[in-house]
Structure formats: structure tokens, C-alpha cells
mmCIF file of C-alpha atoms in Angstrom:
data_model
loop_
_atom_site.group_PDB
_atom_site.id
_atom_site.type_symbol
_atom_site.label_atom_id
_atom_site.label_comp_id
_atom_site.label_asym_id
_atom_site.label_seq_id
_atom_site.Cartn_x
_atom_site.Cartn_y
_atom_site.Cartn_z
ATOM 1 C CA ILE A 1 172.185 109.665 -91.070
ATOM 2 C CA LEU A 2 172.953 113.397 -91.258
ATOM 3 C CA TRP A 3 170.813 114.035 -88.172
ATOM 4 C CA ASN A 4 172.514 111.315 -86.117
ATOM 5 C CA ASN A 5 175.984 112.341 -87.255
ATOM 6 C CA THR A 6 175.300 115.962 -86.317
ATOM 7 C CA ASN A 7 174.121 114.892 -82.868
ATOM 8 C CA GLU A 8 177.288 112.864 -82.314
ATOM 9 C CA MET A 9 179.435 115.772 -83.438
ATOM 10 C CA GLY A 10 177.428 118.227 -81.338
ATOM 11 C CA LEU A 11 178.019 116.179 -78.207
ATOM 12 C CA SER A 12 181.711 115.932 -79.031
ATOM 13 C CA LEU A 13 181.943 119.681 -79.625
ATOM 14 C CA VAL A 14 180.235 120.766 -76.417
ATOM 15 C CA LYS A 15 182.509 118.478 -74.427
ATOM 16 C CA ASN A 16 185.526 119.904 -76.222
ATOM 17 C CA TYR A 17 184.425 123.506 -75.630
ATOM 18 C CA SER A 18 183.846 122.796 -71.938
ATOM 19 C CA SER A 19 187.294 121.248 -71.551
ATOM 20 C CA ALA A 20 188.858 124.740 -71.543
ATOM 21 C CA GLU A 21 186.957 125.589 -68.360
ATOM 22 C CA GLU A 22 187.748 122.222 -66.808
ATOM 23 C CA HIS A 23 191.451 122.723 -67.505
ATOM 24 C CA SER A 24 191.420 126.177 -65.895
ATOM 25 C CA ILE A 25 189.474 124.887 -62.890
ATOM 26 C CA GLY A 26 192.195 122.290 -62.397
ATOM 27 C CA ILE A 27 194.852 125.020 -62.284
ATOM 28 C CA TYR A 28 192.846 127.080 -59.779
ATOM 29 C CA GLU A 29 192.443 124.024 -57.583
ATOM 30 C CA VAL A 30 196.187 123.373 -57.566
ATOM 31 C CA ILE A 31 196.915 126.965 -56.513
ATOM 32 C CA LEU A 32 194.292 126.871 -53.745
ATOM 33 C CA ASN A 33 195.645 123.578 -52.422
ATOM 34 C CA ILE A 34 199.208 124.920 -52.373
ATOM 35 C CA CYS A 35 198.183 128.123 -50.599
ATOM 36 C CA THR A 36 196.024 126.478 -47.941
ATOM 37 C CA ASN A 37 198.612 123.766 -47.293
ATOM 38 C CA TYR A 38 201.235 126.485 -46.795
ATOM 39 C CA ILE A 39 198.965 128.425 -44.432
ATOM 40 C CA ALA A 40 198.110 125.303 -42.413
ATOM 41 C CA GLU A 41 201.785 124.355 -42.009
ATOM 42 C CA ARG A 42 203.047 127.836 -41.151
ATOM 43 C CA GLU A 43 200.206 128.645 -38.738
ATOM 44 C CA GLN A 44 201.591 125.977 -36.446
ATOM 45 C CA GLU A 45 204.848 127.958 -36.344
ATOM 46 C CA ASP A 46 203.138 131.232 -35.391
ATOM 47 C CA ILE A 47 204.462 133.092 -38.437
ATOM 48 C CA SER A 48 204.117 136.838 -38.928
ATOM 49 C CA LEU A 49 201.897 138.525 -41.493
ATOM 50 C CA GLU A 50 204.966 139.545 -43.484
ATOM 51 C CA GLU A 51 206.203 135.950 -43.576
ATOM 52 C CA LEU A 52 202.772 134.840 -44.762
ATOM 53 C CA ARG A 53 202.961 137.356 -47.595
ATOM 54 C CA GLU A 54 206.438 136.255 -48.609
ATOM 55 C CA GLY A 55 205.282 132.659 -48.858
ATOM 56 C CA LEU A 56 202.019 133.283 -50.709
ATOM 57 C CA TYR A 57 202.934 136.085 -53.127
ATOM 58 C CA PRO A 58 204.892 133.857 -55.569
ATOM 59 C CA PHE A 59 201.869 131.562 -56.079
ATOM 60 C CA MET A 60 199.474 134.492 -56.298
ATOM 61 C CA ASN A 61 201.688 136.229 -58.852
ATOM 62 C CA GLY A 62 201.964 133.032 -60.877
ATOM 63 C CA LEU A 63 198.184 132.799 -61.162
ATOM 64 C CA THR A 64 197.573 136.438 -62.086
ATOM 65 C CA ASP A 65 200.516 136.454 -64.511
ATOM 66 C CA LEU A 66 198.938 133.502 -66.296
ATOM 67 C CA TYR A 67 195.348 134.775 -66.489
ATOM 68 C CA GLY A 68 195.774 138.531 -66.006
ATOM 69 C CA ARG A 69 195.101 140.673 -62.924
ATOM 70 C CA ASP A 70 191.980 142.099 -64.559
ATOM 71 C CA ASN A 71 190.508 138.620 -64.960
ATOM 72 C CA VAL A 72 191.259 136.810 -61.693
ATOM 73 C CA GLN A 73 192.084 137.897 -58.179
ATOM 74 C CA ILE A 74 193.416 135.804 -55.338
ATOM 75 C CA TYR A 75 193.577 136.434 -51.615
ATOM 76 C CA ALA A 76 193.995 134.581 -48.346
ATOM 77 C CA LYS A 77 193.771 135.013 -44.606
ATOM 78 C CA ALA A 78 195.026 133.314 -41.500
ATOM 79 C CA LEU A 79 192.266 134.214 -39.067
ATOM 80 C CA LYS A 80 194.640 135.061 -36.242
ATOM 81 C CA ASP A 81 195.740 137.955 -38.485
ATOM 82 C CA THR A 82 193.574 141.018 -39.051
ATOM 83 C CA GLN A 83 194.353 141.613 -42.724
ATOM 84 C CA LEU A 84 193.779 139.898 -46.024
ATOM 85 C CA VAL A 85 196.859 138.875 -47.976
ATOM 86 C CA SER A 86 196.740 139.483 -51.726
ATOM 87 C CA ASN A 87 198.967 140.610 -54.572
ATOM 88 C CA ASN A 88 196.175 143.073 -55.360
ATOM 89 C CA PRO A 89 196.829 146.237 -53.268
ATOM 90 C CA ALA A 90 193.139 147.212 -53.379
ATOM 91 C CA ILE A 91 192.210 143.973 -51.621
ATOM 92 C CA GLU A 92 194.941 144.293 -49.018
ATOM 93 C CA ALA A 93 193.842 147.893 -48.391
ATOM 94 C CA MET A 94 190.386 146.654 -47.364
ATOM 95 C CA GLY A 95 191.804 146.098 -43.881
ATOM 96 C CA GLU A 96 189.771 144.106 -41.392
ATOM 97 C CA TYR A 97 187.243 142.784 -43.894
ATOM 98 C CA ASP A 98 184.863 140.237 -42.350
ATOM 99 C CA ILE A 99 184.329 137.402 -44.802
ATOM 100 C CA THR A 100 182.688 134.952 -42.419
ATOM 101 C CA ASP A 101 179.171 135.946 -43.546
ATOM 102 C CA MET A 102 179.963 135.489 -47.233
ATOM 103 C CA GLU A 103 178.142 132.593 -48.903
ATOM 104 C CA TRP A 104 181.325 131.320 -50.530
ATOM 105 C CA TYR A 105 183.159 131.207 -47.200
ATOM 106 C CA GLN A 106 180.322 129.441 -45.418
ATOM 107 C CA GLY A 107 180.119 126.999 -48.296
ATOM 108 C CA ALA A 108 183.846 126.301 -48.023
ATOM 109 C CA VAL A 109 183.562 125.739 -44.261
ATOM 110 C CA ALA A 110 180.749 123.258 -44.873
ATOM 111 C CA ALA A 111 182.917 121.514 -47.496
ATOM 112 C CA GLU A 112 185.315 120.497 -44.684
ATOM 113 C CA GLY A 113 188.600 120.968 -46.487
ATOM 114 C CA GLU A 114 187.331 120.454 -50.030
ATOM 115 C CA ILE A 115 187.275 123.289 -52.568
ATOM 116 C CA TYR A 116 183.944 125.097 -52.805
ATOM 117 C CA ILE A 117 182.778 126.961 -55.925
ATOM 118 C CA SER A 118 180.129 129.627 -55.414
ATOM 119 C CA THR A 119 177.309 130.538 -57.728
ATOM 120 C CA ALA A 120 177.731 133.823 -59.601
ATOM 121 C CA TYR A 121 177.125 136.952 -57.499
ATOM 122 C CA THR A 122 177.891 140.692 -57.645
ATOM 123 C CA ASP A 123 181.289 141.579 -56.203
ATOM 124 C CA ALA A 124 181.245 144.408 -53.634
ATOM 125 C CA LEU A 125 184.599 145.796 -54.786
ATOM 126 C CA THR A 126 184.114 145.757 -58.575
ATOM 127 C CA ALA A 127 180.275 145.614 -58.895
ATOM 128 C CA LEU A 128 180.802 142.883 -61.528
ATOM 129 C CA PRO A 129 179.491 139.307 -61.596
ATOM 130 C CA VAL A 130 182.038 136.997 -60.047
ATOM 131 C CA VAL A 131 182.467 133.364 -59.064
ATOM 132 C CA THR A 132 184.584 132.570 -56.016
ATOM 133 C CA MET A 133 186.497 129.353 -55.435
ATOM 134 C CA CYS A 134 187.523 128.893 -51.810
ATOM 135 C CA LYS A 135 189.266 126.355 -49.630
ATOM 136 C CA VAL A 136 189.257 126.575 -45.836
ATOM 137 C CA VAL A 137 191.702 125.039 -43.360
ATOM 138 C CA PRO A 138 189.168 123.109 -41.226
ATOM 139 C CA GLU A 139 191.163 123.269 -38.002
ATOM 140 C CA THR A 140 191.528 127.061 -37.963
ATOM 141 C CA GLY A 141 189.088 128.604 -40.441
ATOM 142 C CA SER A 142 191.929 130.178 -42.407
ATOM 143 C CA PHE A 143 191.361 130.218 -46.160
ATOM 144 C CA ALA A 144 192.520 131.003 -49.678
ATOM 145 C CA ALA A 145 190.126 132.179 -52.392
ATOM 146 C CA ILE A 146 190.136 132.989 -56.100
ATOM 147 C CA ASP A 147 187.621 135.306 -57.768
ATOM 148 C CA LEU A 148 186.824 134.566 -61.416
ATOM 149 C CA LYS A 149 185.567 137.603 -63.354
ATOM 150 C CA PRO A 150 183.552 137.437 -66.615
ATOM 151 C CA SER A 151 186.636 138.277 -68.696
ATOM 152 C CA CYS A 152 188.328 135.162 -67.316
ATOM 153 C CA PHE A 153 185.871 132.948 -69.195
ATOM 154 C CA GLU A 154 186.398 134.959 -72.368
ATOM 155 C CA ILE A 155 190.132 134.191 -72.226
ATOM 156 C CA SER A 156 189.476 130.467 -71.826
ATOM 157 C CA ASN A 157 187.333 130.479 -74.972
ATOM 158 C CA GLU A 158 189.126 133.008 -77.178
ATOM 159 C CA ASP A 159 190.056 130.333 -79.751
ATOM 160 C CA MET A 160 186.562 128.863 -79.968
ATOM 161 C CA THR A 161 185.100 128.466 -83.470
ATOM 162 C CA LEU A 162 181.399 127.652 -83.618
ATOM 163 C CA PRO A 163 179.413 126.061 -86.459
ATOM 164 C CA GLU A 164 177.197 128.414 -88.474
ATOM 165 C CA LYS A 165 174.455 130.012 -86.307
ATOM 166 C CA ALA A 166 175.402 127.829 -83.336
ATOM 167 C CA SER A 167 175.728 129.180 -79.798
ATOM 168 C CA TYR A 168 177.711 128.084 -76.754
ATOM 169 C CA TYR A 169 176.774 128.865 -73.156
ATOM 170 C CA LEU A 170 178.454 128.177 -69.820
ATOM 171 C CA VAL A 171 176.215 128.177 -66.748
ATOM 172 C CA ASP A 172 176.909 127.633 -63.064
ATOM 173 C CA LYS A 173 175.299 124.985 -60.881
ATOM 174 C CA GLU A 174 172.201 127.155 -60.393
ATOM 175 C CA GLY A 175 171.864 127.828 -64.121
ATOM 176 C CA ARG A 176 173.168 131.418 -64.051
ATOM 177 C CA LEU A 177 174.919 132.361 -67.279
ATOM 178 C CA LEU A 178 178.687 132.806 -66.866
ATOM 179 C CA TYR A 179 179.734 133.098 -70.515
ATOM 180 C CA TYR A 180 178.239 132.917 -73.975
ATOM 181 C CA GLN A 181 179.331 133.073 -77.599
ATOM 182 C CA SER A 182 176.613 133.428 -80.215
ATOM 183 C CA SER A 183 175.785 134.906 -83.599
ATOM 184 C CA TRP A 184 172.358 135.909 -82.281
ATOM 185 C CA ASN A 185 171.864 139.531 -81.224
ATOM 186 C CA TYR A 186 170.398 139.314 -77.716
ATOM 187 C CA ASP A 187 171.437 141.007 -74.484
ATOM 188 C CA MET A 188 172.529 139.123 -71.370
ATOM 189 C CA GLU A 189 168.972 138.842 -70.100
ATOM 190 C CA GLY A 190 167.787 137.496 -73.446
ATOM 191 C CA PHE A 191 170.474 134.820 -73.499
ATOM 192 C CA GLN A 192 169.693 133.905 -69.879
ATOM 193 C CA ASN A 193 166.052 133.412 -70.854
ATOM 194 C CA LEU A 194 167.127 131.150 -73.722
ATOM 195 C CA VAL A 195 169.322 129.079 -71.436
ATOM 196 C CA ASP A 196 166.528 128.779 -68.880
ATOM 197 C CA SER A 197 164.174 127.442 -71.555
ATOM 198 C CA TYR A 198 166.762 124.887 -72.718
ATOM 199 C CA ARG A 199 167.346 123.652 -69.178
ATOM 200 C CA GLU A 200 163.630 123.414 -68.396
ATOM 201 C CA ASP A 201 163.101 120.991 -71.294
ATOM 202 C CA ALA A 202 166.198 118.886 -70.639
ATOM 203 C CA VAL A 203 166.196 115.423 -69.099
ATOM 204 C CA CYS A 204 169.640 115.229 -67.513
ATOM 205 C CA GLU A 205 170.334 111.543 -66.975
ATOM 206 C CA ALA A 206 173.911 111.490 -68.275
ATOM 207 C CA ALA A 207 177.009 113.687 -68.319
ATOM 208 C CA ASN A 208 176.494 114.290 -72.047
ATOM 209 C CA HIS A 209 173.103 114.346 -73.706
ATOM 210 C CA VAL A 210 171.036 116.048 -76.399
ATOM 211 C CA SER A 211 167.535 117.533 -76.441
ATOM 212 C CA GLU A 212 166.121 117.469 -79.965
ATOM 213 C CA ASN A 213 163.736 119.945 -81.609
ATOM 214 C CA VAL A 214 163.547 122.327 -78.670
ATOM 215 C CA MET A 215 161.325 125.339 -79.322
ATOM 216 C CA ALA A 216 163.031 128.169 -77.432
ATOM 217 C CA VAL A 217 161.437 131.404 -76.221
ATOM 218 C CA ASP A 218 162.589 133.159 -79.424
ATOM 219 C CA GLY A 219 160.531 130.745 -81.547
ATOM 220 C CA ILE A 220 163.534 129.026 -83.182
ATOM 221 C CA VAL A 221 163.731 125.221 -83.069
ATOM 222 C CA ARG A 222 167.164 123.910 -82.091
ATOM 223 C CA ASN A 223 168.983 120.809 -80.990
ATOM 224 C CA VAL A 224 170.586 121.436 -77.614
ATOM 225 C CA TYR A 225 173.735 119.592 -76.493
ATOM 226 C CA PHE A 226 174.737 119.424 -72.822
ATOM 227 C CA HIS A 227 177.991 118.605 -71.058
ATOM 228 C CA HIS A 228 177.797 118.497 -67.258
ATOM 229 C CA MET A 229 181.109 119.119 -65.501
ATOM 230 C CA ASN A 230 182.232 117.625 -62.202
ATOM 231 C CA ASN A 231 182.079 121.030 -60.469
ATOM 232 C CA GLY A 232 178.372 121.446 -61.254
ATOM 233 C CA TRP A 233 178.766 123.769 -64.242
ATOM 234 C CA THR A 234 177.202 122.923 -67.605
ATOM 235 C CA GLY A 235 178.331 123.666 -71.138
ATOM 236 C CA ILE A 236 175.468 124.043 -73.618
ATOM 237 C CA LEU A 237 175.753 124.063 -77.410
ATOM 238 C CA THR A 238 172.742 124.858 -79.597
ATOM 239 C CA ILE A 239 172.340 124.380 -83.359
ATOM 240 C CA PRO A 240 169.177 125.467 -85.224
ATOM 241 C CA ARG A 241 167.247 122.617 -86.791
ATOM 242 C CA ASP A 242 167.247 124.366 -90.189
ATOM 243 C CA GLU A 243 171.046 124.449 -90.137
ATOM 244 C CA ILE A 244 171.213 120.731 -89.393
ATOM 245 C CA LEU A 245 168.769 119.871 -92.179
ATOM 246 C CA SER A 246 170.653 122.066 -94.665
ATOM 247 C CA GLY A 247 173.589 119.726 -94.094
ATOM 248 C CA TYR A 248 176.524 121.294 -95.889
ATOM 249 C CA ASP A 249 177.484 124.259 -93.742
ATOM 250 C CA ILE A 250 177.129 122.534 -90.390
ATOM 251 C CA VAL A 251 179.226 119.520 -91.404
ATOM 252 C CA ARG A 252 181.860 121.725 -93.040
ATOM 253 C CA ASN A 253 182.266 123.910 -89.939
ATOM 254 C CA ILE A 254 182.490 120.968 -87.579
ATOM 255 C CA SER A 255 184.899 118.986 -89.699
ATOM 256 C CA ILE A 256 187.577 121.710 -89.803
ATOM 257 C CA MET A 257 187.853 122.069 -86.000
#
């Protein structure tokens, strides 16, 4: 009974933890839709670059005020113009920056008006891992994009409380680690190796599922709980088997959340 109850609670927890990311993704999508709709409408009127800035800055400022300029950055371009538009002066100062070869832009073009989310990559401006969400105006190739930095995921999960010796991981659609919270003392590479081993053993036939008694690369046996999000990301919660069998601490920590 304890084992089954812990599995039910583990699945509930990982879904709850992942909901913070899903909520934020929804906000980013709204901003991108507003910006690209504005660009598409005003392009037909042959607006100036300054007019484009005046229309987009309020939405850009709203996003960065909410999440912090150090955590997200937003920019856009109407391709008839030669300059990026952003409330970040460093981005605007990049001048005639060619984005057409970027994977995230090509992915957005292929998405034909839907929002595309890149895998994690190293940003040329900051040299930090970043995920880019982009939406392109199909008729013109104009676009709006949002870069999500590692600190952005930390903000989304700052109120997270994990059960004793549990760990939570967020990975992109290719399995690259975006965020983690854990009591274990590994570096980023060590946690990535753990996540890879969990994913290799998983049979993903549902949005939420559990892999029991998984022997990870560090030799510890854990139950691993998965929540697959609509955007391709996955939240992963792990609880050591010994903690589950001990009973008291794991149930106490879950029940107070």
C-alpha cells in the first residue's frame, strides 16, 4: 500500500512541479502572438522602424518586468527593416544581424505560423545556455522571439519543496537538462548523465508514468516519475527506493505540500 500510494503521489507531484513551466510557457505564447499579430497588421501599412518600436516596446517591457531582464530577452524584426527591435539595447546595437541561418528561426518558418521552441543551445551574445521560442509571420518572414535563460527556470521553481532526498529535473525535447533541484552533490554533467540513464530505461506510453526500481549510473535505486508536456519538455521526479520503504519521511514531506 505504501509503495502504491507513493507512486500516486509522485506522479501528482511531478505534474504539479511541471505546471509552473507550463504556466510560463502560456504567457510567452501570448506575448509572441500579440507581437507577431501587430507586426503582420502594421507591415501592410508600411510603418517605420520607430513606429514598430513604439508598438512593440510596451509588450516587451511587460514581459521583462514580470520575469526580469536578466532572465528573459525578447526581440523582433520586420524583414524589410535592417535592425532588430528589442527593449534590450545590447540586442538592438547588434545592427544587421542575420538570423535566417539560426535553427530556431528555421524551425519557426517550418512551423508555418505556429510557435516553435528550440532545444537548448549556447547563446552567441551571453555564452550561456538558452532556449528560444519564436513565431514567424508566414507571408513575410518577419518574427518575434523570446530567449529563456537558465535563471528563468529557477524563478519558476523558487517555491518548490521536494520530499527528502528527491530530485526534480526539467529537460527539453532532446533530453538536454534545462533545470534541476536536488540534494545530491553532482555537477551539471553528472546530473545530465543521471537524466540520460532515467530516460533510457523509460517506456513512455502516457503523459504521466513511473519507472520503478531504476538503477542509475550512481548506483542508487530510485523510482522515477515522468510528466510529458505538450511542448515536448519533460518533468522528472526521482525518489530513492530506500526513502520510499522507510515510509515516514516521504509521506510527511508530500502531505504538507
